Amino acid sequence: MFKKQKRQKIKKPQSTLKKVIKTVISAIFLVALVVLGVVVNSTPVHGYIKMGTNMLMGGFHQHYDNSSVKQKGLDTQYYRSDYSKSKMKGAEEKVANQITDEGTILLKNSDGTMPFKEGTEFSLFSANSVPHTKKGGTSLGGKSGDTMTVRQSLEKAGFKVNQKLWHYYAKGAGHKYGLGPGSVGYGRSEDFSINEAPISSLKKSGVLNSVKGTVPVYVLKRQAGEGRDMARSMANYAKSNVDKDRSYLDLDSTERGVLKYLNDNYENVVVLVNTNAAVDMGWLADYPHIHAVISAPTITASLGKIFSGAVNPSARTVDTFADDALQSPAAKNVGDFQYSTQTGKMTKYNYVSYKEGIYVGYKYYETRYEDAVLNQGNAGKYNYDSQVKFPFGYGLSYTDFRWQDYKVKDDGDKFKLSVRVTNTGKTAGKDVVEFYAQSPYTNYDRTNDVEKASVQLVNYAKTKNLAPGASQVVSATVNKTQLLSYDSQKAKSYILDKGTYYLTAATNAHEAINNILALKGTTADKLSGQADRSLATTWLPQMGDKDVQVFKADSTTGNRVTNQFDNVRGNLKYLTRQDWTGTFPTADGRLSDQKSTWGNAINSKSATGTPETYTWTKTASKKLLKQLDSTSSGAPKLDTGKVKLVYGQKNGLELVDLRGKPYNDPEWNKLLNQLSAKDYESLVADAGYNINPIKSVNKPYNIDADAANGLVYSGTGRMYPNSMNLAQTWNRHLATKMGRMIGNQAILGGADGWYAPSMNIHRTPFDGRNGEYYSEDSFLSGEMASDELKGAAEKGVYGYFKHFALNEQENHRGDTDGQFGLATWANEQSIREIYLTPFEMCAKKGSLPEKYYKKVDGKYVLAERQVPIAKAVMTSFNRIGATWAGGDYALLTNVLRKEWGFHGMVMTDNAMTSKYMDVNQMLSAGGDAKLIIGVDPTGYKFNKNNKTDYALARQAAHNILYTSANSKVVNGAIHGSKVKIEKSTLDWVRIGVTAFCVLVSLLLIWFTYRRFTKKVA
């Protein structure tokens, strides 16, 4: 029999329709894969990979390989950490704790209420006494370090905390209350709601019985952040008309209700101010049982130690605590001001007018006070005690100090001051000696619009920890150039007036003017507060018949000084002490019909009497609008007649070969000749968070890390108390220590540059970033910032001191969509004496010794030379007048580089969304690099055949590479070292995605090909 054969199944051919459908689907997938592959390899993604590698992956892993270096045994570690990784944490903790120990201010201590005995139980009032999930998530930060809750701090110090009340706020009915986040999305919106738990809720919950036998502590907190200033009115948040009219810095009715209850029911109440602003204090007089007030921007174990007396407070205010901050002259022009066209249409441009001139903070309050006492200057009915609650430089201790033997020695171009400080109390403690000066206000000044503050801080010193009965002679130096004033009208430079100058030692700015008034013969009954004429002295410069001595050259560099900001003055009427009442600032503009969503002060009422706030506006001329639209830097036309285009020369130089070379050394030209056109574009237009490697000169990444109080990446992650908290210590040695710790972090973690220190002025307490800045005073700001800068530079870290300049307002600053840079108007005297001074102090901080290798008889020999401490600057979003600050030739070249003699790189602030921040304008102004990742929104492309492009980019590259060579960028390198850069995890992800796209695309193409060519059996 035959076997039955199995019938073979014949495969039917696919129909044409099926093939087409499958092919269409394959084509869609193929297009998607191609798009994905292109996207992951695009410029923006490369930029985000760089940023993500820094922020998420701990930075790029790179090092120098010296195996090919011919000369062995060379120590190329120019910078070393003071600590191993294992010991670093303890060292960081010590510095951070010292800052909060010395930076927490005791503002009031009636009847010696504080310190408290161990075991005292505290009842913490306010929704802000417990942690909340709502955060103003617009300020960079890292690990919290030693920050803790108020409860934790007190319990750690041996105190008890009312658990029932704590749980009411933490988990009970009070949990739904608490501050809004302040600035949202870097200023894209805001929420300054206060939302405190009312006393009615506390009563209803039954927790108030638990407060009996304890000490109530009310926690007063405010918060803001980048991109928004604190609200000058609560029109958009409060329910009652009374509260709508109050500012965010004031207490609302609910908070007052809680304080009234505490005041009425308890003999001893403490207020803890936990915020980065000098909040309004006019309400304090209404609650006499508030016996103690403490200002602590950062809550750490230090707070509990101050409550217990284990730490004796020695901090001082860095801003004036006013009764009502809205009554300061600067506050009249803060917030939401917008230009309109001649037809009344709102433009895209905002502005702010510094009509107060030099009278910022205590320089207003104390100067008008003197004129009121002396019945001059049309001071009006000015009552100092109803204006100021705690003056600048003020702070209490648990002990008493006596000052005596005040001496001033005229020593050529400076004064040497000293005073003996003795601890006359029963507790060891530190004191702060503040030195102030007064320059004469003369007829020449009145004629030429030169303004003079009654007192200005010229130096300070902190004592060591003095035991009871111990003394210390505190000394300081004051340069006579600090007594100069800027005359923008006649001399167009700095002047020294003929007349009597005063120098005094004081515990605060108000005592300083009182000392001077007492020396002038004013009787005590005319003064508010204490005075000691023995702590003041006079100086009379010998001027002959001259009214003034004019200084046409910079005192440090010898370079010419003259007006640079005539076009920034605007058509404004500035405050003058000739006529306080007649020139006191008003809002610069008229009311528009546009309701303000930027927290303006109340400036209108509805038909029903509800307080409202509208945007202020004024008409911009066609000429002004053209200037605002322009990308001109104001630079003279560049002569390119002798410019030769040179790229890619093989000169055999490496970046490290230029370490130790002067800025103008001829070798720099040879190094620059090695750069390619691509190198130039990479350096100037793609420098966000790190500056790219340049293979032609053997340069690795420069890792630039952000945050004013630490390194958010490429460090250890440790964040320190903020700049305001640091400044409250009045301890410059601590500033240097903190800067040095930043440097140590960088050595251990890989950072090279630091986007800090930040030193804009607290023009008002409303500035959203006041916590990142130091003070209302320019000298204190400059001292703290330059000392931090120096400490970091000791470890090879270049700090970008920022934001250069006049960046005292967050509202409309210019970094988000629809914002085009705040036009800032001010007179030249205030620009130079107030706002540029901290930057000038940093630029002129001096130099440090730097180790480098030089060749001697064919061998590398270790050498040393002095290099500048200041090597990097970050510009600001705002405009100086109509010109963007980062593209202003007068600011960046004439002042920074020529007058101050700065050699180093200048980088923009974040330029990823700011279409007005033009690269060519930046370069022609004297800027060097754009803080950007990915595609430049202005569309900049380097034109390698354009001599102007080439000359400007070459100069910028010189500045960037000069900074890099004289920093830890070259730590570990010598000629012949090879830069080794590991691919980051994100780069490997990109490569993997690319490989996947290619592989799957090939498979799709193959299957499609087979679909139409395969023969069916």
Short mmCIF file of C-alpha atoms in Angstrom, two decimals, residues 21 40 55 62 71 131 143 212 216 289 323 327 339 358 463 485-486 508 528 535 621 757 763 926 945:
data_model
loop_
_atom_site.label_atom_id
_atom_site.label_comp_id
_atom_site.label_asym_id
_atom_site.label_seq_id
_atom_site.Cartn_x
_atom_site.Cartn_y
_atom_site.Cartn_z
CA ILE A 21 -1.20 49.00 4.56
CA VAL A 40 18.10 62.98 20.48
CA MET A 55 22.45 68.45 37.91
CA GLN A 62 37.05 63.92 33.48
CA GLN A 71 59.31 64.78 32.84
CA PRO A 131 6.84 72.16 57.68
CA LYS A 143 20.79 69.04 50.61
CA LYS A 212 -1.24 77.28 79.93
CA PRO A 216 4.03 81.12 73.50
CA HIS A 289 3.71 91.44 76.27
CA ASP A 323 7.36 100.40 60.86
CA GLN A 327 6.77 104.59 53.36
CA TYR A 339 5.39 101.72 28.89
CA ILE A 358 21.32 107.60 47.05
CA THR A 463 35.59 91.03 68.56
CA SER A 485 31.29 111.60 46.39
CA TYR A 486 30.44 111.36 42.72
CA ASN A 508 24.32 100.89 64.76
CA SER A 528 15.96 110.00 69.72
CA LEU A 535 33.06 108.10 70.11
CA SER A 621 8.45 108.24 22.78
CA PRO A 757 28.37 85.58 45.01
CA ARG A 763 16.73 98.53 47.67
CA GLY A 926 32.70 93.52 26.31
CA ASN A 945 34.54 85.02 7.21
#
